[in-house]
CSV table of C-alpha atoms in Angstrom, one decimal:
chain,number,residue,atom,x,y,z
A,1,MET,CA,-147.2,-71.0,-44.9
A,2,ALA,CA,-144.2,-69.1,-43.4
A,3,GLU,CA,-143.6,-68.0,-46.9
A,4,ILE,CA,-146.7,-66.4,-46.9
A,5,TYR,CA,-147.6,-64.9,-43.1
A,6,ARG,CA,-144.0,-62.5,-42.0
A,7,ALA,CA,-143.2,-61.0,-38.7
A,8,VAL,CA,-143.2,-57.9,-38.8
A,9,LYS,CA,-139.3,-56.3,-36.8
A,10,VAL,CA,-140.4,-53.6,-33.7
A,11,SER,CA,-136.7,-53.3,-32.6
A,12,ASP,CA,-133.5,-55.5,-32.5
A,13,ARG,CA,-135.1,-58.2,-30.6
A,14,ALA,CA,-138.9,-57.8,-30.9
A,15,TRP,CA,-141.0,-59.1,-33.7
A,16,TRP,CA,-144.7,-58.6,-34.0
A,17,VAL,CA,-146.3,-62.4,-35.1
A,18,GLY,CA,-149.8,-61.3,-34.6
A,19,ALA,CA,-152.8,-61.9,-36.8
A,20,VAL,CA,-154.9,-58.8,-38.8
A,21,ASP,CA,-158.6,-59.5,-38.2
A,22,TRP,CA,-160.3,-58.0,-41.1
A,23,ALA,CA,-163.9,-59.4,-40.8
A,24,VAL,CA,-165.2,-58.7,-37.0
A,25,ARG,CA,-167.6,-56.2,-36.5
A,26,ASP,CA,-169.2,-56.9,-33.2
A,27,PHE,CA,-166.1,-57.4,-30.5
A,28,HIS,CA,-168.5,-58.4,-27.1
A,29,GLY,CA,-171.0,-55.3,-28.0
A,30,TYR,CA,-167.9,-52.9,-29.1
A,31,ARG,CA,-168.8,-52.7,-33.0
A,32,THR,CA,-165.3,-52.9,-35.0
A,33,GLU,CA,-165.9,-51.0,-37.6
A,34,ARG,CA,-162.3,-51.0,-38.9
A,35,GLY,CA,-161.9,-54.2,-38.2
A,36,THR,CA,-158.9,-55.2,-35.3
A,37,THR,CA,-155.3,-56.9,-35.4
A,38,TYR,CA,-154.3,-59.3,-32.2
A,39,ASN,CA,-150.9,-58.0,-31.3
A,40,ALA,CA,-148.7,-61.4,-30.4
A,41,TYR,CA,-144.6,-60.8,-30.3
A,42,LEU,CA,-141.4,-62.5,-30.3
A,43,VAL,CA,-138.7,-61.7,-28.5
A,44,MET,CA,-135.3,-63.6,-30.2
A,45,ALA,CA,-133.1,-63.2,-26.5
A,46,ASP,CA,-131.7,-66.2,-24.9
A,47,LYS,CA,-134.7,-67.7,-23.8
A,48,VAL,CA,-137.0,-67.2,-27.8
A,49,THR,CA,-139.9,-65.8,-26.0
A,50,LEU,CA,-143.2,-65.5,-26.7
A,51,VAL,CA,-145.6,-62.3,-25.5
A,52,ASP,CA,-149.5,-63.1,-25.5
A,53,THR,CA,-151.1,-65.0,-28.3
A,54,VAL,CA,-153.8,-64.9,-30.7
A,55,LYS,CA,-158.0,-65.4,-30.7
A,56,ALA,CA,-158.4,-69.0,-31.3
A,57,PRO,CA,-159.1,-68.8,-34.8
A,58,PHE,CA,-155.9,-67.5,-36.1
A,59,ARG,CA,-153.0,-69.9,-34.4
A,60,ASP,CA,-152.1,-70.4,-37.8
A,61,GLU,CA,-151.3,-67.0,-38.6
A,62,MET,CA,-149.0,-66.2,-36.0
A,63,MET,CA,-147.1,-70.0,-36.1
A,64,SER,CA,-146.1,-68.5,-39.5
A,65,ARG,CA,-145.5,-65.3,-38.9
A,66,VAL,CA,-143.0,-66.9,-35.9
A,67,ALA,CA,-142.1,-69.6,-37.7
A,68,SER,CA,-140.6,-67.0,-40.2
A,69,VAL,CA,-138.0,-65.7,-38.1
A,70,VAL,CA,-137.1,-69.3,-35.7
A,71,GLU,CA,-138.0,-72.5,-35.6
A,72,PRO,CA,-141.6,-71.8,-33.3
A,73,ARG,CA,-139.9,-75.3,-31.0
A,74,LYS,CA,-137.2,-73.1,-29.9
A,75,ILE,CA,-140.0,-70.8,-28.6
A,76,LYS,CA,-138.5,-71.5,-24.8
A,77,TYR,CA,-141.7,-68.8,-22.8
A,78,ILE,CA,-144.2,-67.7,-23.3
A,79,ILE,CA,-145.7,-64.5,-21.0
A,80,SER,CA,-149.3,-64.1,-21.1
A,81,ASN,CA,-150.2,-60.2,-19.9
A,82,HIS,CA,-154.0,-60.9,-20.8
A,83,SER,CA,-155.9,-64.4,-20.1
A,84,GLU,CA,-158.9,-62.4,-22.1
A,85,MET,CA,-159.2,-65.1,-25.4
A,86,ASP,CA,-158.2,-62.7,-27.8
A,87,HIS,CA,-154.6,-62.9,-26.5
A,88,SER,CA,-155.3,-66.6,-25.1
A,89,GLY,CA,-157.1,-68.4,-27.4
A,90,CYS,CA,-154.7,-70.5,-29.1
A,91,LEU,CA,-152.2,-70.5,-25.4
A,92,PRO,CA,-153.2,-73.8,-24.7
A,93,GLU,CA,-152.3,-75.7,-28.8
A,94,VAL,CA,-149.6,-73.1,-28.5
A,95,ILE,CA,-148.5,-75.1,-25.7
A,96,ASP,CA,-148.8,-78.0,-26.6
A,97,ALA,CA,-146.9,-77.8,-30.2
A,98,ILE,CA,-143.9,-76.0,-28.6
A,99,LYS,CA,-143.4,-77.3,-25.1
A,100,PRO,CA,-141.9,-74.0,-23.2
A,101,GLU,CA,-140.4,-74.1,-20.2
A,102,LYS,CA,-142.4,-72.1,-18.6
A,103,VAL,CA,-145.4,-69.6,-19.0
A,104,PHE,CA,-145.4,-66.7,-16.8
A,105,ALA,CA,-148.7,-64.5,-16.1
A,106,SER,CA,-148.9,-62.2,-13.2
A,107,GLU,CA,-150.7,-64.2,-10.2
A,108,MET,CA,-154.1,-63.4,-11.5
A,109,GLY,CA,-153.8,-64.1,-14.8
A,110,THR,CA,-152.1,-67.6,-13.3
A,111,LYS,CA,-156.7,-68.1,-11.9
A,112,ALA,CA,-157.7,-66.8,-15.1
A,113,LEU,CA,-155.7,-68.7,-17.2
A,114,ALA,CA,-156.8,-71.9,-14.8
A,115,GLU,CA,-160.6,-71.0,-15.2
A,116,HIS,CA,-160.7,-71.1,-18.6
A,117,PHE,CA,-158.7,-73.8,-20.1
A,118,HIS,CA,-158.6,-75.6,-16.8
A,119,MET,CA,-154.9,-76.1,-17.2
A,120,GLY,CA,-152.4,-75.7,-14.4
A,121,GLY,CA,-148.3,-74.8,-14.6
A,122,VAL,CA,-148.2,-71.5,-15.0
A,123,THR,CA,-145.5,-69.7,-13.4
A,124,ALA,CA,-146.6,-66.8,-11.3
A,125,VAL,CA,-145.0,-63.3,-11.6
A,126,LYS,CA,-144.7,-59.9,-9.3
A,127,ASP,CA,-145.6,-56.0,-9.9
A,128,GLY,CA,-142.0,-55.2,-10.5
A,129,GLY,CA,-140.5,-58.7,-10.9
A,130,LYS,CA,-137.8,-59.5,-13.3
A,131,VAL,CA,-136.9,-62.2,-15.9
A,132,ASP,CA,-134.1,-63.0,-17.3
A,133,LEU,CA,-134.9,-64.2,-21.0
A,134,GLY,CA,-130.5,-64.9,-21.5
A,135,GLY,CA,-129.5,-60.9,-23.7
A,136,VAL,CA,-132.9,-59.2,-21.8
A,137,THR,CA,-134.5,-58.7,-18.9
A,138,ALA,CA,-138.5,-59.0,-19.2
A,139,GLN,CA,-139.9,-56.4,-16.3
A,140,PHE,CA,-143.4,-57.2,-14.6
A,141,MET,CA,-145.3,-54.3,-13.7
A,142,GLU,CA,-149.4,-55.4,-12.6
A,143,THR,CA,-152.3,-53.4,-14.8
A,144,ARG,CA,-155.0,-55.1,-11.7
A,145,MET,CA,-158.4,-53.8,-13.6
A,146,LEU,CA,-156.7,-52.8,-17.0
A,147,HIS,CA,-158.9,-53.9,-17.3
A,148,TRP,CA,-158.6,-57.6,-16.1
A,149,PRO,CA,-158.3,-58.2,-12.4
A,150,ASP,CA,-155.2,-60.4,-14.7
A,151,SER,CA,-153.3,-57.7,-16.7
A,152,MET,CA,-150.2,-56.9,-16.5
A,153,PHE,CA,-147.2,-54.6,-19.3
A,154,THR,CA,-144.0,-56.5,-19.3
A,155,TYR,CA,-141.3,-54.1,-20.1
A,156,LEU,CA,-137.8,-54.8,-22.4
A,157,GLY,CA,-135.5,-52.2,-20.5
A,158,GLU,CA,-133.0,-53.5,-23.1
A,159,GLU,CA,-135.4,-53.2,-26.1
A,160,LYS,CA,-136.8,-50.0,-24.6
A,161,LEU,CA,-140.1,-51.6,-25.1
A,162,LEU,CA,-143.1,-51.3,-23.5
A,163,PHE,CA,-145.8,-55.1,-23.9
A,164,SER,CA,-148.7,-52.6,-23.1
A,165,GLN,CA,-151.2,-55.3,-23.5
A,166,ASP,CA,-155.0,-53.8,-24.3
A,167,GLY,CA,-153.8,-50.2,-23.1
A,168,PHE,CA,-152.7,-47.8,-25.7
A,169,GLY,CA,-154.9,-50.1,-28.1
A,170,MET,CA,-157.7,-50.0,-31.2
A,171,HIS,CA,-159.5,-52.1,-32.8
A,172,LEU,CA,-158.3,-51.3,-36.4
A,173,ALA,CA,-157.6,-53.2,-38.7
A,174,SER,CA,-154.2,-52.6,-41.4
A,175,ASN,CA,-151.0,-53.8,-42.3
A,176,GLU,CA,-149.8,-50.5,-41.3
A,177,ARG,CA,-147.9,-52.0,-37.6
A,178,PHE,CA,-146.6,-48.2,-36.8
A,179,ASP,CA,-148.6,-45.3,-35.9
A,180,ASP,CA,-146.5,-43.1,-38.2
A,181,GLU,CA,-148.0,-45.1,-41.1
A,182,LEU,CA,-151.2,-44.3,-40.0
A,183,ASP,CA,-153.9,-41.2,-40.1
A,184,GLY,CA,-153.4,-39.6,-37.3
A,185,ALA,CA,-157.0,-38.2,-36.8
A,186,LEU,CA,-158.1,-42.4,-37.1
A,187,LEU,CA,-156.1,-43.8,-34.5
A,188,GLU,CA,-156.6,-41.0,-32.9
A,189,HIS,CA,-160.9,-41.5,-33.1
A,190,GLU,CA,-160.2,-45.2,-33.1
A,191,ALA,CA,-158.3,-44.8,-29.8
A,192,ALA,CA,-160.7,-42.9,-28.1
A,193,LYS,CA,-163.3,-45.8,-28.7
A,194,TYR,CA,-161.6,-47.9,-27.7
A,195,TYR,CA,-161.2,-46.1,-24.2
A,196,ALA,CA,-163.9,-45.5,-24.1
A,197,ASN,CA,-165.8,-48.4,-24.4
A,198,ILE,CA,-163.3,-50.7,-22.5
A,199,ILE,CA,-160.6,-48.3,-20.6
A,200,LEU,CA,-163.1,-45.5,-18.8
A,201,PRO,CA,-164.8,-47.1,-15.9
A,202,TYR,CA,-161.4,-47.9,-14.7
A,203,SER,CA,-160.3,-44.1,-15.3
A,204,ALA,CA,-159.0,-43.2,-11.4
A,205,LEU,CA,-156.8,-46.7,-12.3
A,206,VAL,CA,-155.4,-45.2,-15.4
A,207,THR,CA,-154.3,-42.1,-13.5
A,208,LYS,CA,-152.3,-44.0,-11.1
A,209,LEU,CA,-151.1,-45.6,-13.5
A,210,LEU,CA,-149.5,-43.6,-15.8
A,211,GLU,CA,-148.4,-41.9,-12.2
A,212,LYS,CA,-146.8,-45.8,-11.3
A,213,VAL,CA,-144.8,-45.6,-14.9
A,214,ALA,CA,-144.3,-41.9,-14.4
A,215,ALA,CA,-142.5,-42.6,-10.6
A,216,ALA,CA,-140.7,-45.9,-12.0
A,217,GLY,CA,-138.8,-43.6,-15.1
A,218,LEU,CA,-138.8,-46.1,-17.5
A,219,ASP,CA,-136.7,-45.7,-20.4
A,220,ILE,CA,-139.8,-45.9,-23.2
A,221,ARG,CA,-139.6,-45.4,-26.8
A,222,THR,CA,-141.7,-47.6,-27.9
A,223,ILE,CA,-145.5,-49.3,-26.2
A,224,ALA,CA,-146.6,-52.4,-28.6
A,225,PRO,CA,-149.8,-53.1,-27.6
A,226,ASP,CA,-152.4,-56.1,-28.0
A,227,HIS,CA,-154.9,-54.4,-30.9
A,228,GLY,CA,-153.8,-51.9,-32.9
A,229,PRO,CA,-151.0,-50.4,-34.4
A,230,ILE,CA,-147.6,-49.8,-32.4
A,231,TRP,CA,-146.7,-47.1,-30.6
A,232,ARG,CA,-143.4,-45.9,-31.9
A,233,ARG,CA,-143.5,-42.0,-33.6
A,234,ASP,CA,-145.6,-39.8,-30.7
A,235,LEU,CA,-145.3,-41.5,-27.6
A,236,ASP,CA,-146.6,-38.0,-25.1
A,237,LYS,CA,-149.6,-38.5,-28.2
A,238,ILE,CA,-151.0,-41.9,-26.9
A,239,LEU,CA,-150.2,-41.2,-23.4
A,240,GLY,CA,-151.6,-38.0,-23.4
A,241,LEU,CA,-154.6,-38.3,-24.4
A,242,TYR,CA,-155.4,-41.6,-21.8
A,243,ALA,CA,-154.8,-38.8,-19.0
A,244,LYS,CA,-157.1,-36.4,-20.6
A,245,TRP,CA,-159.7,-39.4,-21.0
A,246,ALA,CA,-158.9,-40.6,-17.9
A,247,ALA,CA,-159.6,-37.1,-16.6
A,248,GLN,CA,-163.0,-36.6,-17.9
A,249,ARG,CA,-163.0,-33.2,-17.7
A,250,PRO,CA,-167.0,-32.1,-19.3
A,251,THR,CA,-165.8,-30.2,-22.0
A,252,LYS,CA,-168.7,-27.9,-24.0
A,253,LYS,CA,-170.2,-31.0,-25.9
A,254,ALA,CA,-173.7,-32.0,-24.9
A,255,VAL,CA,-175.1,-35.5,-26.4
A,256,VAL,CA,-178.5,-36.4,-26.9
A,257,VAL,CA,-179.9,-40.1,-27.4
A,258,TYR,CA,-183.0,-40.9,-28.2
A,259,ASP,CA,-185.0,-43.1,-29.9
A,260,THR,CA,-189.1,-42.8,-31.5
A,261,MET,CA,-191.4,-44.7,-32.6
A,262,TRP,CA,-193.6,-41.9,-34.6
A,263,GLY,CA,-192.2,-39.4,-34.9
A,264,SER,CA,-193.1,-37.0,-31.3
A,265,THR,CA,-189.5,-37.9,-29.1
A,266,ALA,CA,-187.4,-36.9,-32.4
A,267,LYS,CA,-189.0,-33.6,-32.7
A,268,MET,CA,-188.3,-32.8,-29.2
A,269,ALA,CA,-184.6,-34.5,-29.5
A,270,ARG,CA,-184.1,-31.7,-32.1
A,271,ALA,CA,-185.6,-29.3,-30.5
A,272,ILE,CA,-183.8,-29.3,-27.7
A,273,GLY,CA,-180.2,-29.9,-29.7
A,274,GLU,CA,-181.6,-26.4,-31.4
A,275,GLY,CA,-181.3,-25.2,-27.2
A,276,LEU,CA,-178.0,-26.1,-26.7
A,277,SER,CA,-176.4,-25.3,-29.6
A,278,ASP,CA,-177.8,-21.4,-28.6
A,279,GLY,CA,-176.3,-21.9,-25.4
A,280,GLY,CA,-173.2,-23.0,-27.2
A,281,MET,CA,-172.5,-26.7,-27.3
A,282,HIS,CA,-171.0,-28.9,-30.1
A,283,VAL,CA,-174.1,-30.9,-30.1
A,284,LYS,CA,-173.5,-34.7,-30.9
A,285,ILE,CA,-177.5,-36.4,-31.6
A,286,LEU,CA,-178.0,-39.8,-31.8
A,287,PRO,CA,-180.7,-41.8,-32.9
A,288,MET,CA,-179.8,-45.3,-31.5
A,289,GLY,CA,-182.2,-47.0,-34.0
A,290,SER,CA,-179.8,-46.0,-35.8
A,291,ASN,CA,-176.1,-45.3,-34.5
A,292,HIS,CA,-174.7,-48.2,-32.4
A,293,ARG,CA,-174.2,-48.5,-28.7
A,294,SER,CA,-170.8,-48.0,-28.5
A,295,ASP,CA,-170.8,-45.3,-30.6
A,296,ALA,CA,-172.6,-43.4,-28.2
A,297,ALA,CA,-170.4,-43.9,-26.1
A,298,THR,CA,-167.6,-42.3,-27.5
A,299,GLU,CA,-169.3,-39.6,-27.9
A,300,VAL,CA,-170.0,-39.2,-24.4
A,301,LEU,CA,-166.0,-39.5,-23.9
A,302,CYS,CA,-165.6,-36.3,-22.1
A,303,ALA,CA,-169.0,-34.6,-23.4
A,304,GLY,CA,-170.6,-32.0,-21.1
A,305,ALA,CA,-173.9,-33.0,-21.2
A,306,LEU,CA,-176.2,-36.0,-21.9
A,307,VAL,CA,-179.8,-36.0,-22.1
A,308,ALA,CA,-181.7,-39.2,-23.1
A,309,GLY,CA,-185.0,-39.6,-24.7
A,310,SER,CA,-187.1,-42.5,-25.0
A,311,PRO,CA,-191.5,-42.8,-26.2
A,312,THR,CA,-193.0,-45.3,-23.8
A,313,ILE,CA,-193.9,-48.6,-24.9
A,314,ASN,CA,-195.6,-51.2,-23.4
A,315,ASN,CA,-195.2,-48.9,-19.4
A,316,GLY,CA,-191.4,-49.2,-20.3
A,317,MET,CA,-188.6,-47.6,-22.0
A,318,PHE,CA,-187.6,-48.1,-25.2
A,319,PRO,CA,-185.8,-51.7,-26.0
A,320,THR,CA,-182.7,-49.3,-28.3
A,321,MET,CA,-182.6,-47.3,-24.9
A,322,ALA,CA,-182.6,-49.8,-22.6
A,323,ASP,CA,-179.8,-51.2,-24.4
A,324,THR,CA,-178.1,-47.6,-24.1
A,325,LEU,CA,-178.3,-46.6,-21.2
A,326,ASN,CA,-177.6,-49.7,-19.7
A,327,TYR,CA,-174.3,-50.0,-21.9
A,328,LEU,CA,-173.4,-45.7,-20.7
A,329,LYS,CA,-173.9,-46.5,-17.0
A,330,GLY,CA,-171.2,-49.8,-16.9
A,331,LEU,CA,-168.7,-47.7,-18.1
A,332,LYS,CA,-169.0,-45.1,-16.0
A,333,PRO,CA,-169.0,-41.7,-17.3
A,334,LYS,CA,-168.6,-38.8,-15.0
A,335,ASN,CA,-169.2,-35.6,-14.9
A,336,LEU,CA,-172.4,-35.3,-16.9
A,337,ALA,CA,-175.3,-32.5,-16.6
A,338,GLY,CA,-178.6,-33.9,-18.2
A,339,GLN,CA,-181.9,-34.7,-18.6
A,340,ALA,CA,-184.6,-37.2,-20.0
A,341,PHE,CA,-187.3,-36.2,-22.3
A,342,GLY,CA,-190.0,-38.6,-24.2
A,343,SER,CA,-193.6,-38.5,-25.8
A,344,TYR,CA,-195.7,-41.1,-24.1
A,345,GLY,CA,-199.7,-41.6,-25.6
A,346,TRP,CA,-201.4,-43.1,-21.6
A,347,SER,CA,-198.6,-44.3,-18.8
A,348,GLY,CA,-195.9,-42.7,-19.9
A,349,GLU,CA,-193.4,-44.5,-17.9
A,350,SER,CA,-190.6,-44.2,-19.8
A,351,VAL,CA,-189.4,-40.8,-19.0
A,352,GLY,CA,-189.5,-41.7,-15.8
A,353,HIS,CA,-187.4,-44.5,-15.9
A,354,VAL,CA,-184.5,-42.6,-17.9
A,355,ALA,CA,-184.6,-39.6,-15.1
A,356,GLU,CA,-183.7,-42.8,-13.0
A,357,ALA,CA,-181.2,-43.9,-14.9
A,358,LEU,CA,-179.1,-41.4,-15.7
A,359,ALA,CA,-179.6,-40.5,-11.8
A,360,SER,CA,-178.1,-43.5,-11.2
A,361,MET,CA,-175.2,-42.8,-13.4
A,362,ASP,CA,-174.6,-40.1,-11.2
A,363,VAL,CA,-175.9,-37.4,-14.0
A,364,GLU,CA,-176.6,-33.8,-13.0
A,365,LEU,CA,-180.5,-33.8,-13.1
A,366,VAL,CA,-181.5,-30.1,-15.1
A,367,GLY,CA,-184.8,-28.2,-14.6
A,368,GLU,CA,-187.5,-30.7,-15.5
A,369,ALA,CA,-188.5,-34.3,-17.2
A,370,VAL,CA,-190.1,-32.8,-20.1
A,371,LYS,CA,-192.6,-35.6,-20.9
A,372,VAL,CA,-195.3,-34.6,-23.8
A,373,LYS,CA,-198.1,-37.1,-24.5
A,374,TYR,CA,-198.8,-37.9,-27.7
A,375,VAL,CA,-197.7,-35.2,-30.5
A,376,PRO,CA,-195.2,-31.9,-29.3
A,377,ASP,CA,-197.0,-29.3,-30.6
A,378,GLU,CA,-194.8,-25.5,-30.3
A,379,ALA,CA,-195.4,-25.4,-27.0
A,380,ALA,CA,-193.8,-28.1,-25.8
A,381,LEU,CA,-190.7,-28.2,-28.3
A,382,GLY,CA,-190.7,-24.5,-26.3
A,383,ARG,CA,-189.6,-26.1,-23.2
A,384,CYS,CA,-187.6,-28.8,-25.5
A,385,ARG,CA,-185.6,-25.8,-26.8
A,386,LYS,CA,-185.6,-23.8,-23.3
A,387,LEU,CA,-184.5,-27.4,-21.3
A,388,GLY,CA,-181.5,-27.2,-24.3
A,389,ALA,CA,-180.5,-24.2,-23.1
A,390,ASP,CA,-181.3,-24.3,-19.1
A,391,ILE,CA,-178.3,-27.6,-19.5
A,392,ALA,CA,-175.9,-26.1,-21.8
A,393,GLU,CA,-175.5,-22.9,-19.0
A,394,LYS,CA,-175.2,-25.9,-16.6
A,395,VAL,CA,-172.7,-26.9,-18.9
A,396,LYS,CA,-170.2,-23.8,-19.0
A,397,GLU,CA,-171.0,-23.8,-15.7
A,398,ASN,CA,-169.1,-27.4,-14.8
A,399,ALA,CA,-167.1,-26.8,-17.8
A,400,GLY,CA,-165.9,-23.5,-16.1
B,1,MET,CA,-172.3,-57.4,9.6
B,2,GLN,CA,-172.2,-54.6,7.2
B,3,LYS,CA,-170.8,-56.0,3.8
B,4,TYR,CA,-168.5,-54.0,1.3
B,5,GLN,CA,-168.0,-53.4,-2.5
B,6,CYS,CA,-165.5,-52.4,-4.1
B,7,ASP,CA,-165.9,-49.1,-6.4
B,8,VAL,CA,-163.8,-50.5,-9.0
B,9,CYS,CA,-163.9,-54.1,-9.7
B,10,GLY,CA,-167.4,-55.5,-7.9
B,11,TYR,CA,-165.8,-57.6,-5.5
B,12,VAL,CA,-167.5,-57.0,-2.0
B,13,TYR,CA,-165.8,-58.2,0.7
B,14,ASP,CA,-168.1,-60.6,3.5
B,15,PRO,CA,-167.4,-60.1,7.0
B,16,ALA,CA,-168.5,-63.4,7.8
B,17,ALA,CA,-165.8,-64.6,5.6
B,18,GLY,CA,-162.8,-62.5,5.5
B,19,ASP,CA,-160.0,-62.4,3.6
B,20,PRO,CA,-158.1,-65.9,5.2
B,21,ASP,CA,-155.8,-66.2,1.8
B,22,ASN,CA,-154.6,-62.6,2.8
B,23,GLY,CA,-154.9,-62.6,6.4
B,24,VAL,CA,-157.8,-61.3,7.4
B,25,ALA,CA,-159.5,-64.3,9.6
B,26,ALA,CA,-163.6,-65.1,8.7
B,27,GLY,CA,-166.0,-63.3,11.2
B,28,THR,CA,-163.1,-60.1,10.7
B,29,LYS,CA,-165.7,-56.2,10.7
B,30,TRP,CA,-165.1,-54.4,7.9
B,31,GLU,CA,-163.8,-51.2,10.8
B,32,ASP,CA,-161.3,-54.1,11.7
B,33,VAL,CA,-159.5,-54.9,8.0
B,34,PRO,CA,-155.8,-52.9,8.2
B,35,ALA,CA,-155.7,-49.8,7.0
B,36,ASP,CA,-153.3,-51.5,3.9
B,37,TRP,CA,-155.6,-54.0,2.8
B,38,VAL,CA,-155.9,-54.3,-0.9
B,39,CYS,CA,-158.4,-56.1,-2.8
B,40,PRO,CA,-157.8,-59.0,-3.1
B,41,VAL,CA,-159.4,-58.6,-6.6
B,42,CYS,CA,-158.2,-55.2,-7.9
B,43,GLY,CA,-155.8,-54.1,-5.1
B,44,ALA,CA,-157.6,-50.9,-4.9
B,45,GLY,CA,-157.5,-49.5,-1.2
B,46,LYS,CA,-160.4,-49.7,1.6
B,47,GLY,CA,-161.1,-45.9,0.2
B,48,ASP,CA,-162.1,-47.8,-2.7
B,49,PHE,CA,-165.3,-49.5,-1.1
B,50,SER,CA,-168.8,-48.4,-0.2
B,51,PRO,CA,-171.2,-50.2,1.9
B,52,VAL,CA,-173.9,-52.1,-0.3
B,53,SER,CA,-177.0,-51.5,0.9
């Protein structure tokens, strides 16, 4: 197999030995329409070191890439930067196969690995701690809740290389390994989608982490994440995007999410969209019957408004809208204005439920929700258009 | 006694249980938890906690 899957050189002594998953389309509720990669890295120090592993079914691919550089049993250390199973799933089998001298993880990582695999023997490293790999020093930086309690970065000073686990990553399958080999707009889109769906709830920690990394004065020339391409051309670009996304300053962009039973709530959504556009907003209208929740999350990133509509079905919200709002709420977007709307037949609870959901996300509700019995007439659509215009005014105020 | 929840990760500080692993004895009220104590799960400071209603 070593003849099939080869390692890719990242720096003098570091190699990419991960796996490419061209098939995965669902990543715990996140639609990965372009697949992903599980990146593991090999450091050819005196103590040959493996940084993270891959999702369990891809173990052979990783081991083959390792074998293209070194006999796998020569690996002496394994560093686990993140315990999630797409990076640790084959760790117990790899340990059995290569019998390393030591496995390192953050303190929370040792607990998480024990709770996943019911294994012991993992050495805890501290924030700022160092391990001499022989010719190369691994320095650790805890990144708790970015995006799990166990998460940490490993920095190799001699290589000017930062292993950032899920930070700065994206779900993008490719045989190109580096940012300069791929389309920049595609990378920005997929990095934004990853940020919106995985990192966004912890934005305050991202801001602190960027400050901590800057204060540490590390000379970083390459950022090697656990998913997607390795950044080596324009590190300031991805660091700048993270700073921007973490700040969540509202922009003149409005996202309208809705679903519809017989087309009435759809008509309302479009009329609201017209009012928003006239008010100078860049508008995205997402019917949630044909759009994925994870794409709605990407659109909401750095938007200034979130407007949500649902018809009433069986005294409640449409299932797709309950799903969308529940998902978005968990991602904790900030600085949004918006309102609820929807059509109903007799009881009409859903508009209130949508407004409650928006309020629970700290969306600043503008004016009154628009609730229409059965099919909106021109006057009702006029109220929708007016709501869009009023929300646009609020966003302009908020966006400055 | 009032419980407090970490806004970052969701960990709940229960005064009845304290956080003995990090030097906060069971029965310690939130007000008496040291100012430099941090969330045992995610490292957030006391300022990132909100009262549980």
